[in-house]
Amino acid sequence: MTDLKNKFASVVLSMGLVCLSTLAVAKCGDVFELSNTPTRLVDVAKLNMPTTPNKPNMNMTIYELKPRNTLPKHIGALDLNMACDFDTKMTKSLQGFLSPEGIEGIKKKLGVIKDGGLTVGYLFRAWYSNPTQRYKHGALGDTIEAQTLNVEAPVFENSKSSTGARTKTQKVAQYTVSENEVFEDLNPRLFWPPITPGLEGLVRGMRTRPKIAAIISNLSKGASVAIFELKSSGRNGKAPLQPLHEDGDGKPGIYGFVETPKLVKIAQTPFIGMSHRWLNIIGVGDFDGDGTNEIAIVVTPHIGGRLEIWELRDGKLVKEAEMDGFTNHINGSVVQDMSAIGDYNADGVADLAVPDDSRKSIHLLSFLGGELKEIKTLPLPARITTNIVPLTISKNFKEMSGPPGLMMGLENNTLVVLRP
């Protein structure tokens, strides 16, 4: 069975940590307190939170917040998006890739768009820059949108160091939209092909260049999903990434380009067809179990949202399924991750967790075999108002106790943990 953490390399939350967290055991009825500032997910994992329902036959735990505290719009918030490329250990190793000046300092230095995030995966970073106000929509809180997508990639020069390794540098490839378009998005999504288990699959995955999913809006036609890829400028533009050391021994190592790559748009969905019509990406993963990634989106999440699943096939994005009645965004909010991906029916394939268009229930959906089916509906006591944080619930930090949980905040100022 394919390791799901590997298959979820594609998921990037707008301002959250994509790695799975763990809940500690505690007595039922504990109160979960939040300060007035967003709580880091890594801190949430250390809190004593019950792993059993408050009431019999209920798969829900509700944490009432004290009056002096207010629930932030984005819980478990981190300014850095840490993509779980291949496994948790590798993601943790990315901490060393960060500058000591802090995430906000890095973003300022890179020119990251207002409210935008910095997406990190393996040795790659992606962000939006070059602000413009030519599109007066404001789906993400204001009319400041980006014109340029940036992807930083490892490049190994031919010159060698004293250790015999190539010299590694980081180079930035850019793509700027036309004058009648903008990136109506805050966080680019880096993703890799699904990775097969074992060392061989890991090495093969690390040598594969990532793709990037972004939202492009046309001033008169609305939004669309675009897929980008880093390509070498040489004749073999799709060659595998090369190892830092030339004596490739078949073990995981550091891989990169041998020349500065170009950022190329390789596919795009049709625009919605009307100005000021937007869509929001749920994530990327192998949802049907065929070994190929699909991308899940919600079209017009503010006005009768439609969930759609697309697959990149022969250089084109092909729609494979759709279902009405969903949302994963509140109009005017910078929170784009009001949905999640996890294996909610324990079949080894990625599933979707998406609110209905009333935001009063969470629908768990399977696309196994290419058929969109509902696994379960989880009613909520009030409308969801925050992002959804995926949580792995364990009994003792070692033994898994079921499918991944979902943590979210509601409009009645409570924090809810659901266990499918």
Coordinates of C-alpha atoms in Angstrom, one line a residue:
M1 CA 0.0 0.0 0.0
T2 CA 1.4 3.4 -0.9
D3 CA 2.5 5.5 1.9
L4 CA -0.2 8.3 2.1
K5 CA 2.2 10.9 3.5
N6 CA 4.1 10.4 0.3
K7 CA 1.0 10.7 -1.8
F8 CA 0.0 13.9 -0.1
A9 CA 3.2 15.7 -1.2
S10 CA 0.9 17.9 -3.4
V11 CA -1.1 19.4 -0.6
V12 CA -0.2 22.9 0.4
L13 CA -2.2 24.9 2.9
S14 CA -2.4 28.6 2.4
M15 CA -0.8 29.6 5.7
G16 CA -0.6 26.2 7.5
L17 CA 1.8 23.4 8.1
V18 CA 1.0 20.5 5.8
C19 CA 2.7 17.9 8.0
L20 CA 0.5 15.7 10.2
S21 CA 0.3 16.5 13.9
T22 CA -0.4 14.3 16.9
L23 CA -2.8 14.7 19.8
A24 CA -2.0 13.7 23.3
V25 CA -4.3 11.8 25.6
A26 CA -6.2 13.8 28.2
K27 CA -9.4 13.7 30.2
C28 CA -12.6 14.6 28.5
G29 CA -13.9 18.1 29.1
D30 CA -10.6 19.9 28.9
V31 CA -10.9 23.5 27.7
F32 CA -8.7 24.4 24.8
E33 CA -7.6 28.0 25.1
L34 CA -6.4 30.2 22.3
S35 CA -4.6 33.6 22.6
N36 CA -5.5 36.5 20.4
T37 CA -2.8 35.6 18.0
P38 CA -2.8 32.5 15.8
T39 CA -1.5 29.4 17.6
R40 CA 1.2 27.4 15.9
L41 CA 0.3 23.9 15.0
V42 CA 3.5 22.6 16.5
D43 CA 2.3 24.1 19.8
V44 CA -1.2 22.7 19.5
A45 CA 0.3 19.2 19.2
K46 CA 1.7 19.6 22.7
L47 CA -1.6 20.5 24.4
N48 CA -3.6 18.0 26.4
M49 CA -6.6 17.3 24.2
P50 CA -9.0 14.4 24.6
T51 CA -9.0 11.7 22.0
T52 CA -12.4 10.3 22.9
P53 CA -15.8 12.0 22.4
N54 CA -17.3 14.1 25.0
K55 CA -20.6 12.3 24.6
P56 CA -21.4 8.7 23.7
N57 CA -21.9 7.9 20.0
M58 CA -20.4 11.2 18.9
N59 CA -17.3 11.5 16.9
M60 CA -16.8 15.2 17.9
T61 CA -15.0 17.0 20.7
I62 CA -16.0 20.7 21.3
Y63 CA -13.7 23.1 23.1
E64 CA -15.4 26.2 24.4
L65 CA -13.1 29.2 24.5
K66 CA -13.1 31.6 27.5
P67 CA -14.8 35.0 26.8
R68 CA -11.5 36.9 26.9
N69 CA -10.2 34.9 23.9
T70 CA -11.4 35.1 20.4
L71 CA -10.9 32.4 17.8
P72 CA -8.5 33.6 15.0
K73 CA -9.5 33.1 11.4
H74 CA -6.6 30.8 10.8
I75 CA -5.8 28.2 13.5
G76 CA -2.6 26.3 13.6
A77 CA -1.1 29.2 11.5
L78 CA 2.4 29.3 10.3
D79 CA 3.6 31.9 7.8
L80 CA 5.7 29.2 6.2
N81 CA 4.0 26.5 4.2
M82 CA 6.0 23.3 4.8
A83 CA 5.0 20.8 2.1
C84 CA 5.4 17.1 3.2
D85 CA 7.2 16.1 0.0
F86 CA 8.3 12.6 0.8
D87 CA 8.0 12.0 4.5
T88 CA 7.9 13.7 7.9
K89 CA 11.6 13.3 8.5
M90 CA 12.5 15.0 5.3
T91 CA 10.1 17.8 6.0
K92 CA 11.7 18.4 9.4
S93 CA 15.1 18.6 7.7
L94 CA 13.8 21.6 5.7
Q95 CA 14.1 23.6 8.9
G96 CA 17.8 24.0 8.1
F97 CA 16.9 25.5 4.8
L98 CA 15.4 28.5 6.4
S99 CA 17.2 31.7 7.1
P100 CA 17.7 32.8 10.7
E101 CA 16.2 36.2 9.9
G102 CA 12.8 34.7 10.2
I103 CA 10.0 34.0 7.8
E104 CA 8.7 37.6 7.6
G105 CA 12.2 38.8 6.9
I106 CA 12.6 36.2 4.1
K107 CA 9.3 37.2 2.6
K108 CA 10.1 40.9 2.6
K109 CA 13.5 40.2 1.0
L110 CA 11.9 38.1 -1.7
G111 CA 9.1 40.6 -2.3
V112 CA 6.3 38.2 -1.4
I113 CA 2.8 39.6 -2.2
K114 CA 0.8 41.1 0.7
D115 CA -0.8 38.3 2.7
G116 CA 1.0 35.8 0.5
G117 CA 3.0 32.8 1.8
L118 CA 6.3 31.1 1.0
T119 CA 5.8 27.5 0.0
V120 CA 8.8 25.2 0.6
G121 CA 9.2 21.7 -0.7
Y122 CA 12.5 19.7 -0.7
L123 CA 15.1 22.3 -2.0
F124 CA 12.4 24.4 -3.8
R125 CA 10.6 27.5 -2.7
A126 CA 7.7 29.2 -4.5
W127 CA 5.9 32.6 -4.0
Y128 CA 4.0 35.4 -5.7
S129 CA 5.4 38.9 -6.2
N130 CA 5.0 42.0 -8.3
P131 CA 1.7 43.5 -7.0
T132 CA -0.9 45.2 -9.1
Q133 CA -4.4 46.6 -8.5
R134 CA -5.7 46.2 -12.0
Y135 CA -8.3 43.6 -11.1
K136 CA -11.0 45.1 -8.8
H137 CA -12.4 41.9 -7.3
G138 CA -11.2 41.4 -3.8
A139 CA -12.0 37.8 -3.2
L140 CA -9.0 37.5 -1.0
G141 CA -9.6 40.6 1.1
D142 CA -8.3 43.4 -1.1
T143 CA -7.6 44.3 -4.7
I144 CA -3.8 43.7 -4.5
E145 CA -2.9 40.7 -6.7
A146 CA 0.3 39.3 -8.0
Q147 CA 1.7 39.4 -11.5
T148 CA 4.6 37.1 -11.1
L149 CA 5.1 33.5 -9.9
N150 CA 8.6 32.7 -8.6
V151 CA 10.1 29.3 -8.1
E152 CA 13.6 28.9 -6.6
A153 CA 15.4 25.7 -7.5
P154 CA 18.8 24.1 -6.7
V155 CA 21.3 24.4 -9.5
F156 CA 24.6 22.6 -9.5
E157 CA 27.4 24.2 -11.4
N158 CA 30.1 22.2 -13.1
S159 CA 32.9 23.5 -10.9
K160 CA 33.6 21.2 -8.0
S161 CA 34.3 22.0 -4.3
S162 CA 37.2 20.5 -2.3
T163 CA 35.0 17.5 -1.5
G164 CA 34.5 16.6 -5.1
A165 CA 30.9 17.7 -5.2
R166 CA 29.4 20.2 -7.6
T167 CA 28.9 23.7 -6.3
K168 CA 25.2 24.2 -5.3
T169 CA 23.4 27.5 -5.8
Q170 CA 19.8 28.5 -5.7
K171 CA 18.3 30.2 -8.8
V172 CA 14.9 31.8 -9.3
A173 CA 12.7 31.1 -12.4
Q174 CA 9.8 33.5 -13.0
Y175 CA 6.6 33.6 -14.9
T176 CA 4.7 36.9 -15.4
V177 CA 1.1 36.9 -16.6
S178 CA -0.2 39.1 -19.4
E179 CA -1.6 42.6 -18.8
N180 CA -5.2 41.3 -18.7
E181 CA -4.5 38.7 -16.1
V182 CA -3.4 38.4 -12.4
F183 CA -2.5 35.6 -10.0
E184 CA -5.6 35.7 -7.8
D185 CA -4.0 33.5 -5.2
L186 CA -1.8 33.7 -2.2
N187 CA 0.2 30.5 -2.1
P188 CA 1.6 28.5 -5.1
R189 CA 1.3 24.7 -4.6
L190 CA 4.4 22.6 -5.3
F191 CA 3.6 19.0 -6.0
W192 CA 5.4 15.9 -7.2
P193 CA 4.2 12.6 -8.8
P194 CA 2.9 10.0 -6.3
I195 CA 5.9 8.1 -4.9
T196 CA 6.1 4.4 -4.7
P197 CA 7.2 2.8 -1.4
G198 CA 10.8 2.0 -0.7
L199 CA 14.2 3.5 -1.3
E200 CA 14.1 3.2 -5.1
G201 CA 10.8 5.1 -5.2
L202 CA 12.1 7.8 -2.9
V203 CA 15.2 8.3 -5.1
R204 CA 13.1 8.4 -8.2
G205 CA 10.8 10.9 -6.7
M206 CA 13.6 13.2 -5.5
R207 CA 15.0 13.3 -9.0
T208 CA 11.7 14.4 -10.4
R209 CA 11.1 18.1 -11.0
P210 CA 8.1 19.5 -9.2
K211 CA 5.0 21.0 -10.8
I212 CA 3.2 24.1 -9.5
A213 CA -0.5 24.7 -9.3
A214 CA -1.7 28.3 -9.3
I215 CA -4.9 30.4 -9.8
I216 CA -4.9 32.8 -12.7
S217 CA -7.8 35.3 -13.2
N218 CA -8.6 37.0 -16.5
L219 CA -10.0 40.6 -16.0
S220 CA -13.0 39.8 -18.2
K221 CA -13.3 36.0 -17.9
G222 CA -12.7 35.1 -14.3
A223 CA -10.5 32.5 -12.8
S224 CA -8.8 29.3 -13.9
V225 CA -6.2 26.7 -12.7
A226 CA -2.8 26.8 -14.3
I227 CA -0.1 24.1 -14.0
F228 CA 3.6 25.2 -14.3
E229 CA 6.8 23.2 -14.6
L230 CA 10.5 23.9 -14.4
K231 CA 12.3 23.0 -17.6
S232 CA 15.9 23.1 -18.5
S233 CA 16.9 25.4 -21.4
G234 CA 18.8 22.6 -23.1
R235 CA 17.4 20.2 -25.7
N236 CA 16.5 17.6 -23.1
G237 CA 14.3 20.0 -21.1
K238 CA 12.6 17.2 -19.0
A239 CA 15.8 15.4 -18.0
P240 CA 15.8 14.0 -14.4
L241 CA 17.4 16.2 -11.8
Q242 CA 21.1 15.4 -11.3
P243 CA 22.8 14.4 -8.1
L244 CA 25.1 16.9 -6.3
H245 CA 27.7 14.2 -6.2
E246 CA 28.6 12.5 -9.5
D247 CA 29.0 9.1 -8.0
G248 CA 25.3 8.5 -7.7
D249 CA 25.1 5.4 -5.4
G250 CA 21.3 4.9 -5.6
K251 CA 20.7 6.5 -2.2
P252 CA 18.6 9.6 -1.3
G253 CA 20.7 12.7 -1.7
I254 CA 20.6 16.2 -3.0
Y255 CA 19.4 16.6 -6.6
G256 CA 19.1 19.7 -8.8
F257 CA 19.4 21.2 -12.2
V258 CA 22.7 21.6 -14.0
E259 CA 21.6 25.0 -15.4
T260 CA 19.1 27.7 -14.5
P261 CA 15.6 26.3 -15.4
K262 CA 12.7 28.1 -17.1
L263 CA 9.3 28.3 -15.6
V264 CA 6.7 27.2 -18.2
K265 CA 2.9 27.1 -18.1
I266 CA 2.1 23.6 -19.4
A267 CA -1.7 23.4 -19.0
Q268 CA -4.7 25.4 -17.9
T269 CA -8.4 24.9 -17.3
P270 CA -10.8 27.2 -19.2
F271 CA -11.6 30.5 -17.5
I272 CA -15.0 30.5 -15.7
G273 CA -16.3 32.8 -18.3
M274 CA -17.3 35.9 -16.4
S275 CA -15.3 38.7 -14.6
H276 CA -15.3 38.5 -10.8
R277 CA -15.9 34.7 -10.7
W278 CA -13.3 32.8 -8.7
L279 CA -12.3 29.3 -7.8
N280 CA -10.2 27.9 -4.9
I281 CA -7.9 24.9 -5.0
I282 CA -8.4 22.1 -2.5
G283 CA -5.2 20.3 -3.3
V284 CA -3.4 17.8 -5.5
G285 CA -3.2 14.0 -5.0
D286 CA -3.8 10.6 -6.5
F287 CA -7.5 10.6 -5.6
D288 CA -8.6 7.7 -7.8
G289 CA -5.7 5.4 -7.1
D290 CA -4.4 5.1 -10.6
G291 CA -0.9 6.4 -9.8
T292 CA -1.4 9.8 -11.4
N293 CA -2.2 13.0 -9.6
E294 CA -5.5 14.8 -9.9
I295 CA -6.3 18.4 -8.8
A296 CA -9.4 19.1 -6.8
I297 CA -11.0 22.6 -6.9
V298 CA -14.2 24.4 -5.9
V299 CA -15.5 26.7 -8.6
T300 CA -17.4 29.8 -7.4
P301 CA -17.2 28.8 -3.7
H302 CA -19.2 32.0 -2.7
I303 CA -22.2 31.4 -5.0
G304 CA -23.2 27.8 -5.1
G305 CA -19.8 26.1 -5.3
R306 CA -19.1 23.2 -7.5
L307 CA -16.4 20.6 -6.7
E308 CA -14.4 19.5 -9.7
I309 CA -11.6 17.0 -10.2
W310 CA -9.1 17.5 -13.1
E311 CA -6.3 15.4 -14.3
L312 CA -3.2 16.4 -16.4
R313 CA -3.4 14.1 -19.4
D314 CA -1.3 14.4 -22.6
G315 CA -0.4 18.0 -21.8
K316 CA -4.0 19.1 -21.1
L317 CA -6.2 19.4 -18.0
V318 CA -9.2 17.1 -18.4
K319 CA -12.2 17.3 -16.1
E320 CA -13.0 13.9 -14.6
A321 CA -15.8 14.6 -12.2
E322 CA -18.0 17.3 -10.6
M323 CA -20.5 17.7 -7.8
D324 CA -22.5 20.7 -6.7
G325 CA -23.1 22.2 -3.3
F326 CA -19.6 22.9 -1.7
T327 CA -17.4 25.7 -0.6
N328 CA -13.9 26.1 0.8
H329 CA -13.6 29.8 1.2
I330 CA -15.4 32.8 2.7
N331 CA -15.5 35.8 0.4
G332 CA -13.0 38.4 1.4
S333 CA -10.9 36.1 3.6
V334 CA -7.2 35.3 3.1
V335 CA -7.8 31.8 4.4
Q336 CA -7.8 29.4 1.4
D337 CA -7.4 26.1 3.2
M338 CA -11.0 25.5 4.4
S339 CA -10.7 21.9 3.2
A340 CA -8.4 19.0 3.7
I341 CA -7.0 15.8 2.2
G342 CA -6.7 12.5 4.1
D343 CA -7.5 8.8 4.0
Y344 CA -10.9 8.9 5.7
N345 CA -12.0 5.4 4.9
A346 CA -8.7 3.6 5.3
D347 CA -8.5 2.3 1.8
G348 CA -5.0 3.6 1.1
V349 CA -6.2 6.3 -1.3
A350 CA -6.4 10.1 -0.6
D351 CA -9.9 11.4 0.1
L352 CA -11.4 14.9 0.4
A353 CA -12.9 16.8 3.3
V354 CA -14.9 19.8 2.1
P355 CA -17.7 21.9 3.7
D356 CA -21.0 22.1 2.1
D357 CA -22.1 25.5 0.8
S358 CA -23.9 26.3 4.1
R359 CA -20.6 25.6 6.0
K360 CA -22.7 23.7 8.5
S361 CA -21.3 20.2 7.7
I362 CA -18.1 18.6 6.4
H363 CA -18.4 16.1 3.6
L364 CA -15.9 13.3 3.3
L365 CA -15.6 12.2 -0.4
S366 CA -13.8 9.4 -2.1
F367 CA -12.8 9.3 -5.8
L368 CA -11.5 5.8 -5.8
G369 CA -11.8 4.2 -9.2
G370 CA -12.8 7.5 -10.8
E371 CA -16.2 7.7 -9.2
L372 CA -17.0 10.6 -6.8
K373 CA -18.8 9.1 -3.7
E374 CA -19.7 10.4 -0.3
I375 CA -18.0 8.5 2.5
K376 CA -19.7 10.3 5.4
T377 CA -21.3 13.7 6.3
L378 CA -20.1 15.3 9.6
P379 CA -22.7 17.9 10.8
L380 CA -21.4 20.9 12.7
P381 CA -23.1 22.7 15.6
A382 CA -22.3 26.1 13.9
R383 CA -20.8 27.3 10.6
I384 CA -17.1 26.8 10.1
T385 CA -15.1 30.1 9.9
T386 CA -11.5 29.0 9.8
N387 CA -9.2 26.7 7.9
I388 CA -9.3 23.0 8.4
V389 CA -6.2 21.5 10.1
P390 CA -5.6 17.8 9.4
L391 CA -4.6 15.9 12.6
T392 CA -3.4 12.3 13.1
I393 CA -4.9 11.1 16.4
S394 CA -2.9 8.7 18.4
K395 CA -3.2 7.0 21.8
N396 CA 0.4 7.3 22.9
F397 CA 2.2 9.2 20.1
K398 CA 3.0 5.8 18.6
E399 CA -0.1 3.8 18.0
M400 CA -2.6 5.2 15.5
S401 CA -6.2 5.2 16.6
G402 CA -8.1 5.6 13.4
P403 CA -8.4 7.9 10.4
P404 CA -7.0 11.4 10.5
G405 CA -8.9 13.9 12.5
L406 CA -10.0 17.4 11.4
M407 CA -9.7 20.5 13.6
M408 CA -11.6 23.7 12.8
G409 CA -13.1 26.8 14.4
L410 CA -16.8 27.7 14.3
E411 CA -18.6 31.0 14.3
N412 CA -19.8 30.4 17.8
N413 CA -16.2 30.8 19.0
T414 CA -15.6 27.1 19.6
L415 CA -12.8 24.8 18.4
V416 CA -14.0 21.4 17.1
V417 CA -12.0 18.2 16.5
L418 CA -13.8 15.7 14.3
R419 CA -12.9 12.0 14.0
P420 CA -14.4 10.4 11.0

